[in-house]
Amino acid sequence: MDVSDLLTEAYDRLPDLVRAAVDGLSPEQLRDQPGPGANTVGWLVWHLTRVQDHHVADLLDAEQIWVSGDWAGRFGLAADPDDTGYGHSPAQVASVRPESGQALIDYYGAVAARTGSFLAGLGPADLDRVVDEGWDPPVTLGVRLVSIVDDDLQHVGQAAYVRGLIEAT
């Protein structure tokens, strides 16, 4: 298996997991906090999508999908390219208000399509390219791509768990 196929296999697991986490939930359920200060299903899926969008756009030196369309409006937010949810307070988590599960599925789908196109063109030598010198050791493309998929898989698992809590009540 070549590197592009391996990364594609990992990232291609996410769309079905995103759909399973949000499909059929009402807007109220997407915003339901299972406990004080807890993350919502909607916030978790929005955040994992924002992180992938933000990081892949940076790798491509391209505009984020978030700011290139009306995505922000579908979530009750401004199209701030720096707002990925990192460090959000409970009030900021509550301010992420997806209009529907489909809005989350659609936004993730648009981001995943771009990521898939990027991954398809990668070769083994590409993964050694340094993409962030702000760390010791500097972050390579390979490390960044693994970090993104790792973060996304953790958050979609959390969203599935929160969905289970919501459906159990």
C-alpha atoms as an extended CHARMM CRD file, in Angstrom:
* protein
*
       169  EXT
         1         1  MET       CA              0.0000000000        0.0000000000        0.0000000000  PROA      1               0.0000000000
         2         2  ASP       CA              1.3970000000        3.3860000000       -0.8890000000  PROA      2               0.0000000000
         3         3  VAL       CA              1.2550000000        6.3910000000        1.4060000000  PROA      3               0.0000000000
         4         4  SER       CA             -1.5400000000        8.1090000000       -0.4850000000  PROA      4               0.0000000000
         5         5  ASP       CA             -3.7160000000        4.9900000000       -0.2650000000  PROA      5               0.0000000000
         6         6  LEU       CA             -2.9720000000        4.5870000000        3.4340000000  PROA      6               0.0000000000
         7         7  LEU       CA             -3.8940000000        8.1640000000        4.3020000000  PROA      7               0.0000000000
         8         8  THR       CA             -6.9550000000        8.0300000000        2.0610000000  PROA      8               0.0000000000
         9         9  GLU       CA             -8.1020000000        4.8740000000        3.8610000000  PROA      9               0.0000000000
        10        10  ALA       CA             -7.8670000000        6.6350000000        7.2290000000  PROA      10              0.0000000000
        11        11  TYR       CA             -9.6010000000        9.8410000000        6.1240000000  PROA      11              0.0000000000
        12        12  ASP       CA            -12.2890000000        7.9900000000        4.1430000000  PROA      12              0.0000000000
        13        13  ARG       CA            -13.6120000000        6.4690000000        7.3700000000  PROA      13              0.0000000000
        14        14  LEU       CA            -14.7140000000        9.8550000000        8.6330000000  PROA      14              0.0000000000
        15        15  PRO       CA            -17.6940000000       10.7560000000        6.3950000000  PROA      15              0.0000000000
        16        16  ASP       CA            -19.7370000000        7.7370000000        7.4890000000  PROA      16              0.0000000000
        17        17  LEU       CA            -18.8280000000        8.3550000000       11.1280000000  PROA      17              0.0000000000
        18        18  VAL       CA            -19.8580000000       12.0180000000       10.8460000000  PROA      18              0.0000000000
        19        19  ARG       CA            -23.1630000000       11.0410000000        9.2540000000  PROA      19              0.0000000000
        20        20  ALA       CA            -23.8330000000        8.4260000000       11.9400000000  PROA      20              0.0000000000
        21        21  ALA       CA            -23.1470000000       10.9700000000       14.6830000000  PROA      21              0.0000000000
        22        22  VAL       CA            -25.5780000000       13.6210000000       13.4320000000  PROA      22              0.0000000000
        23        23  ASP       CA            -28.0960000000       12.1290000000       10.9950000000  PROA      23              0.0000000000
        24        24  GLY       CA            -31.6520000000       12.3520000000       12.2860000000  PROA      24              0.0000000000
        25        25  LEU       CA            -30.8710000000       14.6100000000       15.2500000000  PROA      25              0.0000000000
        26        26  SER       CA            -32.9520000000       17.7530000000       15.5810000000  PROA      26              0.0000000000
        27        27  PRO       CA            -31.2420000000       21.1540000000       15.8140000000  PROA      27              0.0000000000
        28        28  GLU       CA            -32.0850000000       21.1300000000       19.5270000000  PROA      28              0.0000000000
        29        29  GLN       CA            -30.4360000000       17.7290000000       19.9870000000  PROA      29              0.0000000000
        30        30  LEU       CA            -27.3490000000       18.9080000000       18.1060000000  PROA      30              0.0000000000
        31        31  ARG       CA            -27.0690000000       21.7480000000       20.6390000000  PROA      31              0.0000000000
        32        32  ASP       CA            -27.9250000000       19.6940000000       23.7320000000  PROA      32              0.0000000000
        33        33  GLN       CA            -25.1900000000       19.7560000000       26.3530000000  PROA      33              0.0000000000
        34        34  PRO       CA            -25.2980000000       16.4900000000       28.3110000000  PROA      34              0.0000000000
        35        35  GLY       CA            -23.8690000000       18.3120000000       31.3310000000  PROA      35              0.0000000000
        36        36  PRO       CA            -22.7810000000       21.7910000000       32.3830000000  PROA      36              0.0000000000
        37        37  GLY       CA            -19.9680000000       22.9850000000       30.1260000000  PROA      37              0.0000000000
        38        38  ALA       CA            -20.0010000000       19.7910000000       28.0330000000  PROA      38              0.0000000000
        39        39  ASN       CA            -19.4420000000       19.8110000000       24.3020000000  PROA      39              0.0000000000
        40        40  THR       CA            -22.4480000000       19.2340000000       22.0790000000  PROA      40              0.0000000000
        41        41  VAL       CA            -22.7040000000       16.8420000000       19.1430000000  PROA      41              0.0000000000
        42        42  GLY       CA            -23.0200000000       19.8390000000       16.8250000000  PROA      42              0.0000000000
        43        43  TRP       CA            -19.9670000000       21.5750000000       18.2680000000  PROA      43              0.0000000000
        44        44  LEU       CA            -17.8270000000       18.4210000000       18.1530000000  PROA      44              0.0000000000
        45        45  VAL       CA            -18.5700000000       17.7400000000       14.4880000000  PROA      45              0.0000000000
        46        46  TRP       CA            -18.2700000000       21.4310000000       13.5740000000  PROA      46              0.0000000000
        47        47  HSD       CA            -14.9160000000       21.6010000000       15.3890000000  PROA      47              0.0000000000
        48        48  LEU       CA            -13.4260000000       18.5000000000       13.7790000000  PROA      48              0.0000000000
        49        49  THR       CA            -14.4680000000       19.8310000000       10.3860000000  PROA      49              0.0000000000
        50        50  ARG       CA            -13.0940000000       23.2960000000       11.1200000000  PROA      50              0.0000000000
        51        51  VAL       CA             -9.7370000000       21.8360000000       12.1880000000  PROA      51              0.0000000000
        52        52  GLN       CA             -9.4330000000       19.7690000000        9.0020000000  PROA      52              0.0000000000
        53        53  ASP       CA            -10.5610000000       22.7080000000        6.8550000000  PROA      53              0.0000000000
        54        54  HSD       CA             -8.1630000000       25.1300000000        8.5650000000  PROA      54              0.0000000000
        55        55  HSD       CA             -5.1300000000       22.8350000000        8.4920000000  PROA      55              0.0000000000
        56        56  VAL       CA             -5.5790000000       21.4730000000        4.9650000000  PROA      56              0.0000000000
        57        57  ALA       CA             -6.2070000000       24.9620000000        3.5840000000  PROA      57              0.0000000000
        58        58  ASP       CA             -2.9410000000       26.0240000000        5.2180000000  PROA      58              0.0000000000
        59        59  LEU       CA             -1.1270000000       23.0660000000        3.6560000000  PROA      59              0.0000000000
        60        60  LEU       CA             -2.5320000000       24.0170000000        0.2530000000  PROA      60              0.0000000000
        61        61  ASP       CA             -1.9710000000       27.7450000000        0.8100000000  PROA      61              0.0000000000
        62        62  ALA       CA             -5.6410000000       28.1590000000       -0.0950000000  PROA      62              0.0000000000
        63        63  GLU       CA             -8.7300000000       29.8190000000        1.3140000000  PROA      63              0.0000000000
        64        64  GLN       CA            -10.7170000000       27.7660000000        3.8030000000  PROA      64              0.0000000000
        65        65  ILE       CA            -14.0020000000       26.3290000000        2.6290000000  PROA      65              0.0000000000
        66        66  TRP       CA            -15.5480000000       27.9100000000        5.7560000000  PROA      66              0.0000000000
        67        67  VAL       CA            -14.9630000000       31.4180000000        4.4540000000  PROA      67              0.0000000000
        68        68  SER       CA            -15.5140000000       30.7610000000        0.7460000000  PROA      68              0.0000000000
        69        69  GLY       CA            -19.2450000000       30.0340000000        1.0130000000  PROA      69              0.0000000000
        70        70  ASP       CA            -22.2280000000       30.5430000000        3.3060000000  PROA      70              0.0000000000
        71        71  TRP       CA            -21.1590000000       27.8650000000        5.7680000000  PROA      71              0.0000000000
        72        72  ALA       CA            -20.8490000000       30.1860000000        8.7520000000  PROA      72              0.0000000000
        73        73  GLY       CA            -24.4170000000       31.4100000000        8.3230000000  PROA      73              0.0000000000
        74        74  ARG       CA            -25.6680000000       27.8340000000        8.5550000000  PROA      74              0.0000000000
        75        75  PHE       CA            -24.0850000000       27.6380000000       12.0210000000  PROA      75              0.0000000000
        76        76  GLY       CA            -25.0620000000       31.0470000000       13.3570000000  PROA      76              0.0000000000
        77        77  LEU       CA            -21.4480000000       32.1900000000       13.2960000000  PROA      77              0.0000000000
        78        78  ALA       CA            -19.1990000000       34.6920000000       11.5690000000  PROA      78              0.0000000000
        79        79  ALA       CA            -16.8990000000       33.4310000000        8.8150000000  PROA      79              0.0000000000
        80        80  ASP       CA            -13.7980000000       33.8950000000       10.9790000000  PROA      80              0.0000000000
        81        81  PRO       CA            -10.9790000000       31.7970000000        9.4950000000  PROA      81              0.0000000000
        82        82  ASP       CA             -9.2240000000       31.6550000000       12.8830000000  PROA      82              0.0000000000
        83        83  ASP       CA            -12.2140000000       30.2450000000       14.7820000000  PROA      83              0.0000000000
        84        84  THR       CA            -11.7760000000       26.4840000000       14.8120000000  PROA      84              0.0000000000
        85        85  GLY       CA            -13.1920000000       25.9420000000       18.2840000000  PROA      85              0.0000000000
        86        86  TYR       CA             -9.8020000000       25.4610000000       19.8940000000  PROA      86              0.0000000000
        87        87  GLY       CA             -9.9740000000       26.8480000000       23.4270000000  PROA      87              0.0000000000
        88        88  HSD       CA            -13.7060000000       27.5820000000       23.2660000000  PROA      88              0.0000000000
        89        89  SER       CA            -15.4110000000       28.4420000000       26.5230000000  PROA      89              0.0000000000
        90        90  PRO       CA            -18.7550000000       26.7960000000       27.3790000000  PROA      90              0.0000000000
        91        91  ALA       CA            -20.5260000000       29.9300000000       26.1010000000  PROA      91              0.0000000000
        92        92  GLN       CA            -18.6620000000       29.7270000000       22.7870000000  PROA      92              0.0000000000
        93        93  VAL       CA            -19.5210000000       26.0230000000       22.4940000000  PROA      93              0.0000000000
        94        94  ALA       CA            -23.1880000000       26.9240000000       22.9960000000  PROA      94              0.0000000000
        95        95  SER       CA            -22.9340000000       29.6160000000       20.3060000000  PROA      95              0.0000000000
        96        96  VAL       CA            -22.2800000000       27.0030000000       17.5970000000  PROA      96              0.0000000000
        97        97  ARG       CA            -25.8300000000       26.4310000000       16.3800000000  PROA      97              0.0000000000
        98        98  PRO       CA            -26.0050000000       24.2260000000       13.2960000000  PROA      98              0.0000000000
        99        99  GLU       CA            -29.2850000000       24.6290000000       11.4480000000  PROA      99              0.0000000000
       100       100  SER       CA            -29.4370000000       20.8400000000       10.9590000000  PROA      100             0.0000000000
       101       101  GLY       CA            -27.4510000000       17.6390000000       10.8940000000  PROA      101             0.0000000000
       102       102  GLN       CA            -27.3780000000       18.0320000000        7.1270000000  PROA      102             0.0000000000
       103       103  ALA       CA            -25.4780000000       21.3110000000        7.4820000000  PROA      103             0.0000000000
       104       104  LEU       CA            -22.7670000000       19.4330000000        9.3800000000  PROA      104             0.0000000000
       105       105  ILE       CA            -22.7610000000       16.5710000000        6.8550000000  PROA      105             0.0000000000
       106       106  ASP       CA            -22.5790000000       18.9960000000        3.9220000000  PROA      106             0.0000000000
       107       107  TYR       CA            -19.7700000000       21.0860000000        5.3830000000  PROA      107             0.0000000000
       108       108  TYR       CA            -17.7880000000       17.9840000000        6.3090000000  PROA      108             0.0000000000
       109       109  GLY       CA            -18.3940000000       16.5670000000        2.8160000000  PROA      109             0.0000000000
       110       110  ALA       CA            -17.0120000000       19.6810000000        1.1430000000  PROA      110             0.0000000000
       111       111  VAL       CA            -13.9220000000       19.6530000000        3.3620000000  PROA      111             0.0000000000
       112       112  ALA       CA            -13.4160000000       15.8940000000        2.9250000000  PROA      112             0.0000000000
       113       113  ALA       CA            -13.5990000000       16.1850000000       -0.8620000000  PROA      113             0.0000000000
       114       114  ARG       CA            -10.7970000000       18.7430000000       -0.9000000000  PROA      114             0.0000000000
       115       115  THR       CA             -8.7320000000       16.7060000000        1.5470000000  PROA      115             0.0000000000
       116       116  GLY       CA             -9.2190000000       13.5930000000       -0.5820000000  PROA      116             0.0000000000
       117       117  SER       CA             -7.9930000000       15.3880000000       -3.6940000000  PROA      117             0.0000000000
       118       118  PHE       CA             -4.9360000000       16.5910000000       -1.8060000000  PROA      118             0.0000000000
       119       119  LEU       CA             -4.1420000000       13.1220000000       -0.4430000000  PROA      119             0.0000000000
       120       120  ALA       CA             -4.4990000000       11.5110000000       -3.8700000000  PROA      120             0.0000000000
       121       121  GLY       CA             -1.5650000000       13.4930000000       -5.2020000000  PROA      121             0.0000000000
       122       122  LEU       CA              0.8870000000       12.7260000000       -2.4030000000  PROA      122             0.0000000000
       123       123  GLY       CA              3.9900000000       10.5910000000       -2.6770000000  PROA      123             0.0000000000
       124       124  PRO       CA              6.3030000000        9.2970000000        0.0690000000  PROA      124             0.0000000000
       125       125  ALA       CA              8.8090000000       12.1350000000       -0.3440000000  PROA      125             0.0000000000
       126       126  ASP       CA              6.0600000000       14.7250000000        0.1900000000  PROA      126             0.0000000000
       127       127  LEU       CA              5.5340000000       13.5860000000        3.7690000000  PROA      127             0.0000000000
       128       128  ASP       CA              8.9990000000       14.7420000000        4.8340000000  PROA      128             0.0000000000
       129       129  ARG       CA              8.3360000000       18.3680000000        3.8650000000  PROA      129             0.0000000000
       130       130  VAL       CA              8.4400000000       20.6140000000        6.9410000000  PROA      130             0.0000000000
       131       131  VAL       CA              5.1370000000       22.4980000000        7.2600000000  PROA      131             0.0000000000
       132       132  ASP       CA              5.5730000000       24.0980000000       10.6890000000  PROA      132             0.0000000000
       133       133  GLU       CA              8.8970000000       25.1460000000       12.1350000000  PROA      133             0.0000000000
       134       134  GLY       CA              7.2810000000       26.4140000000       15.3240000000  PROA      134             0.0000000000
       135       135  TRP       CA              7.8110000000       23.0750000000       17.0540000000  PROA      135             0.0000000000
       136       136  ASP       CA             10.8560000000       21.1000000000       18.1400000000  PROA      136             0.0000000000
       137       137  PRO       CA             11.2250000000       18.9900000000       16.1280000000  PROA      137             0.0000000000
       138       138  PRO       CA              9.6150000000       20.8180000000       13.2040000000  PROA      138             0.0000000000
       139       139  VAL       CA              6.3230000000       19.3190000000       12.0080000000  PROA      139             0.0000000000
       140       140  THR       CA              6.3790000000       17.4830000000        8.6950000000  PROA      140             0.0000000000
       141       141  LEU       CA              3.4540000000       17.0550000000        6.3290000000  PROA      141             0.0000000000
       142       142  GLY       CA              3.1680000000       13.4000000000        7.3450000000  PROA      142             0.0000000000
       143       143  VAL       CA              2.9780000000       14.2460000000       11.0360000000  PROA      143             0.0000000000
       144       144  ARG       CA              0.4250000000       17.0200000000       10.3990000000  PROA      144             0.0000000000
       145       145  LEU       CA             -1.8360000000       14.7280000000        8.3480000000  PROA      145             0.0000000000
       146       146  VAL       CA             -1.7350000000       12.0390000000       11.0430000000  PROA      146             0.0000000000
       147       147  SER       CA             -2.4610000000       14.6770000000       13.6880000000  PROA      147             0.0000000000
       148       148  ILE       CA             -5.5170000000       15.9230000000       11.7800000000  PROA      148             0.0000000000
       149       149  VAL       CA             -7.0410000000       12.4790000000       11.2590000000  PROA      149             0.0000000000
       150       150  ASP       CA             -6.2690000000       11.5040000000       14.8630000000  PROA      150             0.0000000000
       151       151  ASP       CA             -8.0150000000       14.6290000000       16.1810000000  PROA      151             0.0000000000
       152       152  ASP       CA            -10.9910000000       14.1090000000       13.8680000000  PROA      152             0.0000000000
       153       153  LEU       CA            -11.4210000000       10.4560000000       14.8330000000  PROA      153             0.0000000000
       154       154  GLN       CA            -11.3270000000       11.2900000000       18.5280000000  PROA      154             0.0000000000
       155       155  HSD       CA            -13.9300000000       14.0370000000       18.1690000000  PROA      155             0.0000000000
       156       156  VAL       CA            -16.2890000000       12.0130000000       16.0050000000  PROA      156             0.0000000000
       157       157  GLY       CA            -16.1030000000        9.2540000000       18.6200000000  PROA      157             0.0000000000
       158       158  GLN       CA            -16.9660000000       11.7910000000       21.3050000000  PROA      158             0.0000000000
       159       159  ALA       CA            -19.8870000000       13.0180000000       19.1830000000  PROA      159             0.0000000000
       160       160  ALA       CA            -21.1950000000        9.4550000000       18.8490000000  PROA      160             0.0000000000
       161       161  TYR       CA            -20.9350000000        9.0320000000       22.6200000000  PROA      161             0.0000000000
       162       162  VAL       CA            -22.7860000000       12.2950000000       23.3120000000  PROA      162             0.0000000000
       163       163  ARG       CA            -25.4360000000       11.2580000000       20.8040000000  PROA      163             0.0000000000
       164       164  GLY       CA            -25.9080000000        8.0500000000       22.7830000000  PROA      164             0.0000000000
       165       165  LEU       CA            -26.3570000000       10.0470000000       25.9820000000  PROA      165             0.0000000000
       166       166  ILE       CA            -28.9450000000       12.2760000000       24.3050000000  PROA      166             0.0000000000
       167       167  GLU       CA            -30.8850000000        9.3480000000       22.8820000000  PROA      167             0.0000000000
       168       168  ALA       CA            -30.8420000000        7.5440000000       26.2410000000  PROA      168             0.0000000000
       169       169  THR       CA            -32.6760000000       10.4000000000       27.9890000000  PROA      169             0.0000000000
